[in-house]
XYZ file of N, CA, C and O in Angstrom:
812
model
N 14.230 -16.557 -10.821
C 13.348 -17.567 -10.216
C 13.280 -18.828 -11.066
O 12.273 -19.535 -11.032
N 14.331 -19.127 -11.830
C 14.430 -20.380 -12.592
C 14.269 -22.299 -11.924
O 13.929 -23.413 -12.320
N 14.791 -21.589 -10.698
C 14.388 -22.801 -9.690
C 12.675 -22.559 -9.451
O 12.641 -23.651 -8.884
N 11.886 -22.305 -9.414
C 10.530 -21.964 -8.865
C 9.581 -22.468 -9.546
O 9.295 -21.931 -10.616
N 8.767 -23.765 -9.044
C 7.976 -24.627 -10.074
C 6.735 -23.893 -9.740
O 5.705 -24.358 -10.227
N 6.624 -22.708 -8.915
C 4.776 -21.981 -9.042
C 5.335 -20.895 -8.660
O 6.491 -20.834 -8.240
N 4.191 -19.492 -8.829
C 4.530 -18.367 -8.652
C 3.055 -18.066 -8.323
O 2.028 -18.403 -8.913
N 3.288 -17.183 -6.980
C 2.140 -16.246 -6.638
C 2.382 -15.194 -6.341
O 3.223 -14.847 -5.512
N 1.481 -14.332 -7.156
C 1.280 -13.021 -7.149
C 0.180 -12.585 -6.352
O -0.891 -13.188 -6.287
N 0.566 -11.109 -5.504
C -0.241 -10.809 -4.563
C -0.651 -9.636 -5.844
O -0.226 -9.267 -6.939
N -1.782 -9.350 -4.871
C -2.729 -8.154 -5.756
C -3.228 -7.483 -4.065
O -3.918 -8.022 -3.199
N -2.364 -5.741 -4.078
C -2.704 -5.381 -2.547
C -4.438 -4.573 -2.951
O -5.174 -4.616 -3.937
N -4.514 -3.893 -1.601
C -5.585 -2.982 -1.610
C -5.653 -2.249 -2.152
O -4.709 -2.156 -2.937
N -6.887 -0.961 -2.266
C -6.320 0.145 -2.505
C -5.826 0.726 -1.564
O -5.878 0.395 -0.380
N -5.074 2.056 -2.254
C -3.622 3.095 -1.007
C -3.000 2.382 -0.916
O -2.086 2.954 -0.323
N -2.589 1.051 -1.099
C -1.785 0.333 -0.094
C -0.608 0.242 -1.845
O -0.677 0.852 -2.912
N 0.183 -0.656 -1.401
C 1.748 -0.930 -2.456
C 1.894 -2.507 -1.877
O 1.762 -3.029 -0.770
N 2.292 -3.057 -3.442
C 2.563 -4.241 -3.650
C 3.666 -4.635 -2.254
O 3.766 -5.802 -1.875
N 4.150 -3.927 -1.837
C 5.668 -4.606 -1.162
C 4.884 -4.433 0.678
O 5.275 -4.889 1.753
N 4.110 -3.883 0.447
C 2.909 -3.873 2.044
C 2.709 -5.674 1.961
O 2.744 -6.376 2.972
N 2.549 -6.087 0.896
C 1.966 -7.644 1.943
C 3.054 -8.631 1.479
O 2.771 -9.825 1.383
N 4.629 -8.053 1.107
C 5.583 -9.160 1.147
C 5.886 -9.618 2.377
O 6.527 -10.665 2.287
N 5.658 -9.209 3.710
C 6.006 -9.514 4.468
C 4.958 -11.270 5.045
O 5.092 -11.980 6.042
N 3.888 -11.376 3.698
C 3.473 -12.788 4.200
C 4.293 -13.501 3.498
O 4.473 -14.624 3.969
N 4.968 -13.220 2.358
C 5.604 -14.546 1.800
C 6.573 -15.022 3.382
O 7.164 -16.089 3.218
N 6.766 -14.449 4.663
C 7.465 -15.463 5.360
C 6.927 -16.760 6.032
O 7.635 -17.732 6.298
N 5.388 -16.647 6.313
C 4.799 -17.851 6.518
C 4.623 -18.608 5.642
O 4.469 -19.795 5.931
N 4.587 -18.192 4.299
C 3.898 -18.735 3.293
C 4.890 -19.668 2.273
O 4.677 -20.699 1.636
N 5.790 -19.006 2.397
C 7.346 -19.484 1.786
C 7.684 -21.203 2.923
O 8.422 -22.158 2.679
N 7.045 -21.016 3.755
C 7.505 -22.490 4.612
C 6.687 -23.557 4.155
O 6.971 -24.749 4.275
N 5.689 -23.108 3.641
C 4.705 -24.068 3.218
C 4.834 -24.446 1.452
O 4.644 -25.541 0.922
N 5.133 -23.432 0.941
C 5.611 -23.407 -0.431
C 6.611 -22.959 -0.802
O 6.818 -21.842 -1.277
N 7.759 -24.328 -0.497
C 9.412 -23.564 -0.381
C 9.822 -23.790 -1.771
O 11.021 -23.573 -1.943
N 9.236 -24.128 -2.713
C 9.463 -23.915 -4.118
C 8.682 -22.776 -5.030
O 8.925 -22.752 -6.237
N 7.970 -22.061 -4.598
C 7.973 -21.466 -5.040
C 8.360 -19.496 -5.216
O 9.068 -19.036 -4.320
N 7.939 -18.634 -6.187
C 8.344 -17.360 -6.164
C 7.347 -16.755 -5.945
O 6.226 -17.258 -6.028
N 7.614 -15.396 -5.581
C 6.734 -14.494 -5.193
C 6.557 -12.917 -5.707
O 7.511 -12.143 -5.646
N 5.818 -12.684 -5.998
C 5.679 -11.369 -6.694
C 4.577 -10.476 -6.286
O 3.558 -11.110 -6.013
N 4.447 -8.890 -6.132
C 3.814 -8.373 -5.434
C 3.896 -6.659 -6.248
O 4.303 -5.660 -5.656
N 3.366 -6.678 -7.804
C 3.101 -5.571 -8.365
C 2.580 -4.227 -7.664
O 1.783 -4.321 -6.731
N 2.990 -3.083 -8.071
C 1.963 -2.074 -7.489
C 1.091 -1.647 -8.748
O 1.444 -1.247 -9.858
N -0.450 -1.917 -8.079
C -1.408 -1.130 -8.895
C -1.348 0.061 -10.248
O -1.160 1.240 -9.946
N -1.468 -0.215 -11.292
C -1.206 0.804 -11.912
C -1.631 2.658 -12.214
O -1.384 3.552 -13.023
N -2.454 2.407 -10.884
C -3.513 3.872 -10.926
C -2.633 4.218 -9.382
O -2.411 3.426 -8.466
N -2.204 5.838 -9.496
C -1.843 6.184 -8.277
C -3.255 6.596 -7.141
O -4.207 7.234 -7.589
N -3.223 6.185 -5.812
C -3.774 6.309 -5.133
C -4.221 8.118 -4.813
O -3.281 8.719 -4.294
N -5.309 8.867 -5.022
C -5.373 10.326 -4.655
C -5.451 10.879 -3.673
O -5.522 12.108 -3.667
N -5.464 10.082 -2.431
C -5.835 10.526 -1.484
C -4.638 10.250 -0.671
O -4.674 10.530 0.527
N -3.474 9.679 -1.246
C -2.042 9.142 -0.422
C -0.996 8.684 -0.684
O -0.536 9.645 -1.302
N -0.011 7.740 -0.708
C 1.029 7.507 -1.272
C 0.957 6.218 -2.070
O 2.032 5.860 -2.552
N -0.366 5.256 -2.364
C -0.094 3.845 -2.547
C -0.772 4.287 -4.177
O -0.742 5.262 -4.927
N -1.256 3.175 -4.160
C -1.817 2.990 -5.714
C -2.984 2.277 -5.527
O -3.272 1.847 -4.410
N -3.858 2.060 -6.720
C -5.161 1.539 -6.845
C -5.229 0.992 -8.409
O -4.729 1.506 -9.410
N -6.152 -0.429 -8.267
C -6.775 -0.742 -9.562
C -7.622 -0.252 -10.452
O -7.583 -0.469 -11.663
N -8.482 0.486 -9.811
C -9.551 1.456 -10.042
C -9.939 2.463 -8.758
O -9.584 2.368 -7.583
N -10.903 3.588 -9.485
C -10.544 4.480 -8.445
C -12.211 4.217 -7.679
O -13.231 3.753 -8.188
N -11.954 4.733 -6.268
C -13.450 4.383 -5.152
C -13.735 5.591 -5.259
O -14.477 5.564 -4.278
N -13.809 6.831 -5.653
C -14.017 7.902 -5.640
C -15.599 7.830 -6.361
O -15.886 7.602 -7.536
N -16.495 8.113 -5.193
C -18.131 8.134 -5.663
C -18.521 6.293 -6.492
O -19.485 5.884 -7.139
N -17.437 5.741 -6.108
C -17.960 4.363 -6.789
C -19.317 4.061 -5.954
O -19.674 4.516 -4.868
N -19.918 3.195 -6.773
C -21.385 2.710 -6.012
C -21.766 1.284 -6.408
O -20.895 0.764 -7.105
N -23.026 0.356 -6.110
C -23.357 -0.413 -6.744
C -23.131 -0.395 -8.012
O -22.437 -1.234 -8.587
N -23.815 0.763 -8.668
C -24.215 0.768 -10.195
C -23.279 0.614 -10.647
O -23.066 -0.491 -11.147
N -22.136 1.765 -10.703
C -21.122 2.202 -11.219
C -19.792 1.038 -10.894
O -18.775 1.082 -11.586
N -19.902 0.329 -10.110
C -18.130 -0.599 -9.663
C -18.223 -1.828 -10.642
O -17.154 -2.078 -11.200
N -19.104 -2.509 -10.910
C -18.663 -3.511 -12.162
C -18.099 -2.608 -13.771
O -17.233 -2.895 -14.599
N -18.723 -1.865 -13.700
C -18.347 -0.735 -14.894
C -16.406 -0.361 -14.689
O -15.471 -0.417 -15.489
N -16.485 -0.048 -13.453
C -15.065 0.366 -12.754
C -13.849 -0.916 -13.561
O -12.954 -0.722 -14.384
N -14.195 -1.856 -13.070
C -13.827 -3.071 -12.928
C -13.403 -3.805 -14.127
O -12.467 -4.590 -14.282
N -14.312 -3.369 -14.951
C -14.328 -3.759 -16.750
C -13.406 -2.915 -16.852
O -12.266 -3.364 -16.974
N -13.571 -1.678 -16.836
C -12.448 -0.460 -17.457
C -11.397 -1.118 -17.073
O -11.068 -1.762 -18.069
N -10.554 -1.385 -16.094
C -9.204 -1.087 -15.479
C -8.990 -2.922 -15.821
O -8.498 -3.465 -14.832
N -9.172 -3.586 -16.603
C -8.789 -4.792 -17.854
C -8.056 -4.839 -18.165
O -7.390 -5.867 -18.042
N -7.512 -3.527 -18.949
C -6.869 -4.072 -19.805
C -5.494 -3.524 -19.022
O -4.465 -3.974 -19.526
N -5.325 -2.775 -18.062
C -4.566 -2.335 -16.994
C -3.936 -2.913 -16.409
O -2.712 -2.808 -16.319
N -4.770 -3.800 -15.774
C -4.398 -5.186 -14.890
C -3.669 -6.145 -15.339
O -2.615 -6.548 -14.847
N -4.361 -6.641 -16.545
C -3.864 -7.463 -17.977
C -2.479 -7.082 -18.140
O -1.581 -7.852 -17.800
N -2.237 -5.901 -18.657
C -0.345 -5.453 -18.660
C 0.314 -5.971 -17.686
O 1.346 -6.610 -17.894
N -0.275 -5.736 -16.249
C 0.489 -5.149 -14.660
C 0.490 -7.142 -14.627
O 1.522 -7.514 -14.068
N -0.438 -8.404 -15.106
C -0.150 -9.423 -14.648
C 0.715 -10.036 -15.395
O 1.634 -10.758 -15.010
N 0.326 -9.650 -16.871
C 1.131 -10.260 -18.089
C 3.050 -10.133 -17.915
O 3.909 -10.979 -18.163
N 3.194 -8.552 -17.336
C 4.755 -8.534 -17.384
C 4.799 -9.283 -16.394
O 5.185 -10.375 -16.812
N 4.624 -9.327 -15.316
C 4.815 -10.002 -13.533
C 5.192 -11.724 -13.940
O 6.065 -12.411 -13.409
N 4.308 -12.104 -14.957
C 4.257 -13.563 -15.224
C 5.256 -13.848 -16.515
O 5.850 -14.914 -16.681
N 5.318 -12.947 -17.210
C 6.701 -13.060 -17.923
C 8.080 -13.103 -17.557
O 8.975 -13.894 -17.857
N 8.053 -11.956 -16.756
C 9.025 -12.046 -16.349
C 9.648 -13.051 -15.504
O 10.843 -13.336 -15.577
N 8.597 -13.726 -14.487
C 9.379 -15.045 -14.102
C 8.990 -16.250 -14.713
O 8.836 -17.240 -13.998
N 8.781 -16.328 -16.107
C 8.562 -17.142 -16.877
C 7.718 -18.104 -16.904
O 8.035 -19.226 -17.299
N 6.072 -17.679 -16.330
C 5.419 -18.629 -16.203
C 4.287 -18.241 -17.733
O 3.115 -18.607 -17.645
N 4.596 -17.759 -18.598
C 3.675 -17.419 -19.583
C 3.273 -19.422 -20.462
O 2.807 -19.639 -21.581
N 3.493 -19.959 -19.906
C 3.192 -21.176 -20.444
C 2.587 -22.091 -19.472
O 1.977 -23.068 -19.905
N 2.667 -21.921 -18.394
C 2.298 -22.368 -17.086
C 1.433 -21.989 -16.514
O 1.858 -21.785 -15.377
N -0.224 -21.586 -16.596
C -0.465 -20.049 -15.682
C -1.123 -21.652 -14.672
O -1.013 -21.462 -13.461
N -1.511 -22.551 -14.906
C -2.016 -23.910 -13.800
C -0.971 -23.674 -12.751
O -1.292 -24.063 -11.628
N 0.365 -23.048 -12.891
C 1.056 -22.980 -11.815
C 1.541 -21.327 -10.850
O 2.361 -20.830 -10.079
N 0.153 -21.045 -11.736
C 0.760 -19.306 -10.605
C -1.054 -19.678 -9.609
O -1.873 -20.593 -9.695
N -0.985 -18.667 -8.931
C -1.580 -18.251 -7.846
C -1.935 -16.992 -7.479
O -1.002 -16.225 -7.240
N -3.075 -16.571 -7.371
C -3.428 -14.888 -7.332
C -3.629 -14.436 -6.202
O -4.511 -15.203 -5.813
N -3.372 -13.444 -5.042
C -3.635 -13.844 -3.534
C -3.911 -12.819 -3.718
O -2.943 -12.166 -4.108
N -4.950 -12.177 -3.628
C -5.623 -10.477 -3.320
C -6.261 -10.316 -2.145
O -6.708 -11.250 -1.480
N -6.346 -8.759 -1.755
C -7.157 -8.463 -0.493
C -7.498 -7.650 -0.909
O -6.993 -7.041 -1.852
N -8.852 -7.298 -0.087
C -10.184 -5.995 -0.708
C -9.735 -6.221 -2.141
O -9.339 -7.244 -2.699
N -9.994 -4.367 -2.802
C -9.400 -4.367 -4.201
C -8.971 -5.786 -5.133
O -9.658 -6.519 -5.845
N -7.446 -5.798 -4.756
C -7.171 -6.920 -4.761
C -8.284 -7.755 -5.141
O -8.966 -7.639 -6.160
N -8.374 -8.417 -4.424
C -9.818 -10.031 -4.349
C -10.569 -9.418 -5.277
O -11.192 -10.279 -5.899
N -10.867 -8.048 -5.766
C -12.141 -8.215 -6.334
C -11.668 -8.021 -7.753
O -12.507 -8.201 -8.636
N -10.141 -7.596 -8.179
C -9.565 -8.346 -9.629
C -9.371 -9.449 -9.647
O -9.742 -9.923 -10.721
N -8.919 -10.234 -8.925
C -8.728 -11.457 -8.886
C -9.616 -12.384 -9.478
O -9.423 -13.211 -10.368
N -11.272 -11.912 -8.403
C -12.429 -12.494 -9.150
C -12.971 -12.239 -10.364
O -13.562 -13.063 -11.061
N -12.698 -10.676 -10.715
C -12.710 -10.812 -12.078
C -12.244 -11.049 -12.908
O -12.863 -10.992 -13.970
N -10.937 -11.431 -12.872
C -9.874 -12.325 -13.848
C -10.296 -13.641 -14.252
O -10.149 -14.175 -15.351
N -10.746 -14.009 -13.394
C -10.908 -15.612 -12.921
C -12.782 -15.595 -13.498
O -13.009 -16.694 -14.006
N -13.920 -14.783 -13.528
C -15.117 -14.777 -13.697
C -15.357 -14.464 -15.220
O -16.349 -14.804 -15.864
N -13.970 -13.557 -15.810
C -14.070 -13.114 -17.218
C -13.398 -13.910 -18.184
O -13.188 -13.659 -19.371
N -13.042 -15.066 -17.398
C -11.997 -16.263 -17.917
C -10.373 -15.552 -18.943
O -9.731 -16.252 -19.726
N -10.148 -14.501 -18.718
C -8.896 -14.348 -18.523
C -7.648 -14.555 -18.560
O -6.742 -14.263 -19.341
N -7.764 -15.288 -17.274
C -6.633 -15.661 -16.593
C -7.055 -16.749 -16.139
O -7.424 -16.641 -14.969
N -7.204 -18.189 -16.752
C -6.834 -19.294 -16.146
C -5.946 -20.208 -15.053
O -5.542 -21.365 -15.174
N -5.815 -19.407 -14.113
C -4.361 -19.553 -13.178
C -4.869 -20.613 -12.259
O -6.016 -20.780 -11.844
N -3.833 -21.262 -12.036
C -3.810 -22.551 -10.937
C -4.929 -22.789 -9.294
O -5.507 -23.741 -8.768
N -4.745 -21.255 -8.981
C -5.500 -21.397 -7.895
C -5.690 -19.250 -7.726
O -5.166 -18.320 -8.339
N -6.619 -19.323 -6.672
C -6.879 -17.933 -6.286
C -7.237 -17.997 -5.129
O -8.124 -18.801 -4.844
N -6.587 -17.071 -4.000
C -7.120 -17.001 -2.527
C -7.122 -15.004 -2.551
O -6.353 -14.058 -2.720
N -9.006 -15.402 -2.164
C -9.418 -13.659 -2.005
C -9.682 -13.435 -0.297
O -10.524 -14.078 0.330
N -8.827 -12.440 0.276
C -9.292 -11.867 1.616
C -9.761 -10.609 1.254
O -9.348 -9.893 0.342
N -11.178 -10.284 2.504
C -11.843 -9.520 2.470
C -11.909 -8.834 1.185
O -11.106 -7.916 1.016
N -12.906 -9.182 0.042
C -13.013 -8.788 -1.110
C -14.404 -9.429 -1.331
O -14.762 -10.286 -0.523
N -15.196 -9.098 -2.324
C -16.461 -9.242 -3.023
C -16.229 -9.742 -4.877
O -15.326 -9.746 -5.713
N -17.430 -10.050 -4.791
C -17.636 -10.630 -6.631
C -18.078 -9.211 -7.223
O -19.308 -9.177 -7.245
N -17.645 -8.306 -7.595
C -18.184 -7.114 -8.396
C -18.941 -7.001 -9.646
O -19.885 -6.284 -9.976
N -18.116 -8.106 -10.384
C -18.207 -8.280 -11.810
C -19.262 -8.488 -12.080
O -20.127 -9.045 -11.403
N -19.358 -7.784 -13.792
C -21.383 -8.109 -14.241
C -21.253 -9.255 -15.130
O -20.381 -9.344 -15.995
N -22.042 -10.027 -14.921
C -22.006 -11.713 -16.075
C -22.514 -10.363 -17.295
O -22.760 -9.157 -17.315
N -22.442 -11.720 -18.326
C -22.187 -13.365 -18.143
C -20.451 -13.490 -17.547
O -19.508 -12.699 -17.549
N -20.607 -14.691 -17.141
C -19.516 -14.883 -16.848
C -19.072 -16.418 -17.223
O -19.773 -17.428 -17.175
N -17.773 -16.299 -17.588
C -17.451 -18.245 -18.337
C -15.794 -17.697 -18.178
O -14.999 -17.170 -18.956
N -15.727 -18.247 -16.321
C -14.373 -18.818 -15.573
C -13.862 -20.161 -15.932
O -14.657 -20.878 -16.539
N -12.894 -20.553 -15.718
C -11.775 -21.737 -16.137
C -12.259 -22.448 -14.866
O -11.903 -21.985 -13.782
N -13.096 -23.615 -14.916
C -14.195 -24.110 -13.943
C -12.838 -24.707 -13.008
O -12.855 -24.546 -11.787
N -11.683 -25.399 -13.677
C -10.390 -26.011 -12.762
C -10.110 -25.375 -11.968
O -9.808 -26.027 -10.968
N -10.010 -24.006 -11.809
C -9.377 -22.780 -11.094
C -10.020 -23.142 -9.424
O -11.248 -23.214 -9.383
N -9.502 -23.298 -8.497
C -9.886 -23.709 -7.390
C -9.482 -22.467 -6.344
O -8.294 -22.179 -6.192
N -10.603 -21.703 -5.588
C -11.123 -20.756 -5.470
C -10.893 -20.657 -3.231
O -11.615 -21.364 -2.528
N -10.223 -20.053 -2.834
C -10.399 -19.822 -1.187
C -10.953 -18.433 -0.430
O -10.145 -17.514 -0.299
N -11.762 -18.335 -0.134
C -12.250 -16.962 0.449
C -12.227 -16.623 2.208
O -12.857 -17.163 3.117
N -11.516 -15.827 2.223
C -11.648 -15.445 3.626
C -11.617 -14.381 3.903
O -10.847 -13.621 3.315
N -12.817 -13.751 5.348
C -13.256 -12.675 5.425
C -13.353 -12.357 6.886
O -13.458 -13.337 7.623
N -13.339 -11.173 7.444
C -13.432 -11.152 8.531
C -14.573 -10.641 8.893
O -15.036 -9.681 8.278
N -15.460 -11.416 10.360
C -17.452 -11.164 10.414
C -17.117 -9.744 11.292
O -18.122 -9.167 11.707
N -16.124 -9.275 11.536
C -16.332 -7.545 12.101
C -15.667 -6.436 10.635
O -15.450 -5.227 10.713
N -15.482 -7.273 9.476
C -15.382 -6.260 8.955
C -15.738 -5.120 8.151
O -16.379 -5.175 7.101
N -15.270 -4.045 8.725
C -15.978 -2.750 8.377
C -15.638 -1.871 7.335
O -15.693 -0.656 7.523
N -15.268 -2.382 6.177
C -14.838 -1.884 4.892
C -15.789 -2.489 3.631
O -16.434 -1.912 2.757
N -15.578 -3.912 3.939
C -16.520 -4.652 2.807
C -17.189 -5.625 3.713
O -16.410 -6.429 4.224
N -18.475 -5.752 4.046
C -18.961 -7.089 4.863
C -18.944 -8.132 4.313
O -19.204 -8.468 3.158
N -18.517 -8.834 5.473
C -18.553 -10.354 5.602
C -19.315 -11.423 4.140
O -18.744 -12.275 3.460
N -20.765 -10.935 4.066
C -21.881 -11.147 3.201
C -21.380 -10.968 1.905
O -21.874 -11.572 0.954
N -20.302 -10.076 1.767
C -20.140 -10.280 0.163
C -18.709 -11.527 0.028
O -18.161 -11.486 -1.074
N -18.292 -12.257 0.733
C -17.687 -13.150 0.265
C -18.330 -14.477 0.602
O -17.650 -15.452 0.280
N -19.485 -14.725 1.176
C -20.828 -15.933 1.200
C -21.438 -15.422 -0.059
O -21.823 -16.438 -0.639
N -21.737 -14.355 -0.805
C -22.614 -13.984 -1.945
C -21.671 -14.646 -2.788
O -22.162 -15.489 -3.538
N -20.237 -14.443 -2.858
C -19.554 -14.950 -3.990
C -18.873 -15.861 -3.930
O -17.844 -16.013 -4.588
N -19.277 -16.535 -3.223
C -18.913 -17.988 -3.209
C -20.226 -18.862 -3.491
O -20.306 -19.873 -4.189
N -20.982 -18.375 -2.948
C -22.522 -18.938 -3.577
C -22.221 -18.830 -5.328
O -22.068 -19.739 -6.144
N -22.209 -17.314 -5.515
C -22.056 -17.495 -7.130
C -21.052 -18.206 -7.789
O -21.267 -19.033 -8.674
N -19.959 -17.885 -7.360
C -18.862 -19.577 -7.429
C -19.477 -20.547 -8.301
O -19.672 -20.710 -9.506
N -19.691 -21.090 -7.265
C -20.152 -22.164 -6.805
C -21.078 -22.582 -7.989
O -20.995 -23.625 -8.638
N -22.328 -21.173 -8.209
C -23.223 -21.868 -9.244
C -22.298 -21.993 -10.614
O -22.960 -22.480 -11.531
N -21.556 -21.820 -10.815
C -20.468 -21.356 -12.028
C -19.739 -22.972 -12.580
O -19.440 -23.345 -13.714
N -19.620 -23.731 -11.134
C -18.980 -25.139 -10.945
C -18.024 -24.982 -10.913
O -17.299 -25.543 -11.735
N -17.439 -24.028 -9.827
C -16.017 -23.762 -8.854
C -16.091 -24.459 -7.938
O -17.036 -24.664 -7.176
N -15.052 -24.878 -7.965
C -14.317 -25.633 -6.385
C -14.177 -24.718 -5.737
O -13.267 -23.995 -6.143
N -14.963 -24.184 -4.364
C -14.686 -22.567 -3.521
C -14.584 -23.482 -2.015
O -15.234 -24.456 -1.636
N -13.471 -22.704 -1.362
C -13.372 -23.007 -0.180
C -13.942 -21.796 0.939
O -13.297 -20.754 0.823
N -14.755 -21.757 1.730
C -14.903 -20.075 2.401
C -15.125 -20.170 3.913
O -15.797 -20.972 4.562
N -14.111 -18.766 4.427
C -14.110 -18.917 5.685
C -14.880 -17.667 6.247
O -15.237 -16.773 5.479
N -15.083 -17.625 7.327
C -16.040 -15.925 7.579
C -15.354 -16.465 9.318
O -15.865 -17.223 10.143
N -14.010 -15.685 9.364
C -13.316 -15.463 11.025
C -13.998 -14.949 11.798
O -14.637 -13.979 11.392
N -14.119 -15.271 12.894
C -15.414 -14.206 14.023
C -13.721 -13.256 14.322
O -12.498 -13.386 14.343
N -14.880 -12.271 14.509
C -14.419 -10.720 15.074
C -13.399 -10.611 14.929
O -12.698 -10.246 15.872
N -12.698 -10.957 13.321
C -12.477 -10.090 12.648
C -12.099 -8.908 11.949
O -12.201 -9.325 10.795
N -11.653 -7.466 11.825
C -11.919 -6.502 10.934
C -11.183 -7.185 9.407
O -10.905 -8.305 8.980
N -11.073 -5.638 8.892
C -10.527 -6.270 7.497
C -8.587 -5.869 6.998
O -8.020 -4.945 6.414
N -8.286 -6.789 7.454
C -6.965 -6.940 6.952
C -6.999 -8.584 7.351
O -8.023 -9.181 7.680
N -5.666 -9.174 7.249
C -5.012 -10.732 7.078
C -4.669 -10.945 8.035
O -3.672 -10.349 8.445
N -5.334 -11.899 8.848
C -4.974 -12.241 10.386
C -3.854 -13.839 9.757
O -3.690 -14.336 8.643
N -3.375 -14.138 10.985
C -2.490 -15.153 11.319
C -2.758 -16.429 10.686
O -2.008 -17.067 9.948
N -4.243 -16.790 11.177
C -5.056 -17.589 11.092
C -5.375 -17.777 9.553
O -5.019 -18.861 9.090
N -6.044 -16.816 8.615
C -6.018 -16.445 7.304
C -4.362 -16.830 6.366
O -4.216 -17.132 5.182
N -3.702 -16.723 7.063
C -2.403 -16.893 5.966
C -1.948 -18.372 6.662
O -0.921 -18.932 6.279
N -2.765 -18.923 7.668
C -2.121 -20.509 7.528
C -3.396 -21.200 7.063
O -3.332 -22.429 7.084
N -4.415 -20.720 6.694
C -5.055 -21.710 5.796
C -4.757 -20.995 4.278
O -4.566 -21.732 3.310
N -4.742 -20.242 4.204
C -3.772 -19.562 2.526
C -2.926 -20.612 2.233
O -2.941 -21.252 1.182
N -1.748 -20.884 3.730
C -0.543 -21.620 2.815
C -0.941 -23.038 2.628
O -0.423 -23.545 1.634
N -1.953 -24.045 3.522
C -2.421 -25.173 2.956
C -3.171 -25.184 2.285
O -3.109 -26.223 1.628
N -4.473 -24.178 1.819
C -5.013 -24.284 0.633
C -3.983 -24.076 -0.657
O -4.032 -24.956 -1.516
N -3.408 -23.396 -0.780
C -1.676 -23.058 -2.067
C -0.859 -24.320 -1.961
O -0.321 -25.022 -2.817
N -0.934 -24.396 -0.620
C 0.458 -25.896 -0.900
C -0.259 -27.451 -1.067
O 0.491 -28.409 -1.258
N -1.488 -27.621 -1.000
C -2.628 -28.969 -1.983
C -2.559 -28.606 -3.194
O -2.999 -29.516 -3.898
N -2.222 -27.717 -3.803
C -2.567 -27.367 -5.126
C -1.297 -26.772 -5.986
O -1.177 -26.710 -7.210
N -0.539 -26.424 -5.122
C 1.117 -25.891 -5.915
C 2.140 -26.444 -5.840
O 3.020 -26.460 -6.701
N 2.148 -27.202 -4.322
C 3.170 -27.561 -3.747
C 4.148 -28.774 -4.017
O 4.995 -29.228 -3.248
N 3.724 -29.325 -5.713
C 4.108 -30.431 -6.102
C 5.413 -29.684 -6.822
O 6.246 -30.352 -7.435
């Protein structure tokens, strides 16, 4: 990917596998035809099926999922660090891009809330803010949320909660809440993905 002036990395669900949401780099690649794409699998195998997970949902709860979330750090940290080495953006991270769903979105936000990972931009579908402050994010990091209002995995309400908190943080957050909805990546969701990514990568 030596030609590729940005790189985004997807971050899937849980159960699910990194190569489940390559099939958006084809809309997304028209809008950002310079850049690469990468799509890790989770480093925790999924128990209940064939995919993988960031952390495990097994009896997770309020109390217990920011706790979850902290643990599986330094996990994530490996699984982004090689992904971004390897296509050589370890000097660049203003030019990668984090695109998560559920799961997903909710490392993303904590990458980005635990200041981390300073990366260029982040677009979270159907995902929540988990993480326990304090929190001191890379305030540049410019932030897109979209959620679906029928969905029945994580509601709607937790991506208005974390964009509110965003927001108090002094994030640039963009947020959408699709009527009816469930929770996966509609059509609609990956063409405001590729113009929110291509204002901000596409140079």
């Amino acid at each position: 990917m030596s030609d590729a002036t940005s790189l985004m990395i997807f971050l899937h669900g849980v159960g699910s596998r990194g190569e489940d949401l390559l099939p958006l780099t084809a809309p997304l690649r028209h809008a950002l035809p310079a850049t690469g794409f990468a799509a890790p699998d989770a480093p925790f195998p999924f128990p209940y099926g064939m995919g993988h997970q960031w952390f495990s949902i097994a009896g997770v709860t309020e109390e217990n999922r920011a706790g979850r979330i902290a643990d599986a750090r330094a996990d994530f940290d490996r699984v982004i660090r090689e992904v971004i080495e390897t296509y050589g953006f370890a000097e660049n991270l203003d030019r990668v891009a984090f695109v998560g769903f559920s799961q997903g979105t909710i490392m993303a936000l904590d990458a980005l809330v635990s200041g981390r990972w300073p990366v260029g931009a982040i677009v979270g579908f159907s995902g929540r803010l988990g993480s326990r402050p304090p929190f001191a994010p890379a305030v540049a990091t410019p932030v897109l949320l979209v959620h679906g209002s029928a969905d029945s995995v994580i509601p709607s309400n937790e991506t208005v909660k974390a964009a509110a908190a965003l927001r108090s943080l002094g994030l640039s957050v963009e947020s959408h809440i699709l009527p009816g909805l469930d929770h996966t990546i509609s059509a609609e969701g990956i063409a405001l993905a590729g113009q929110f990514l291509a204002d901000r990568l596409g140079r």
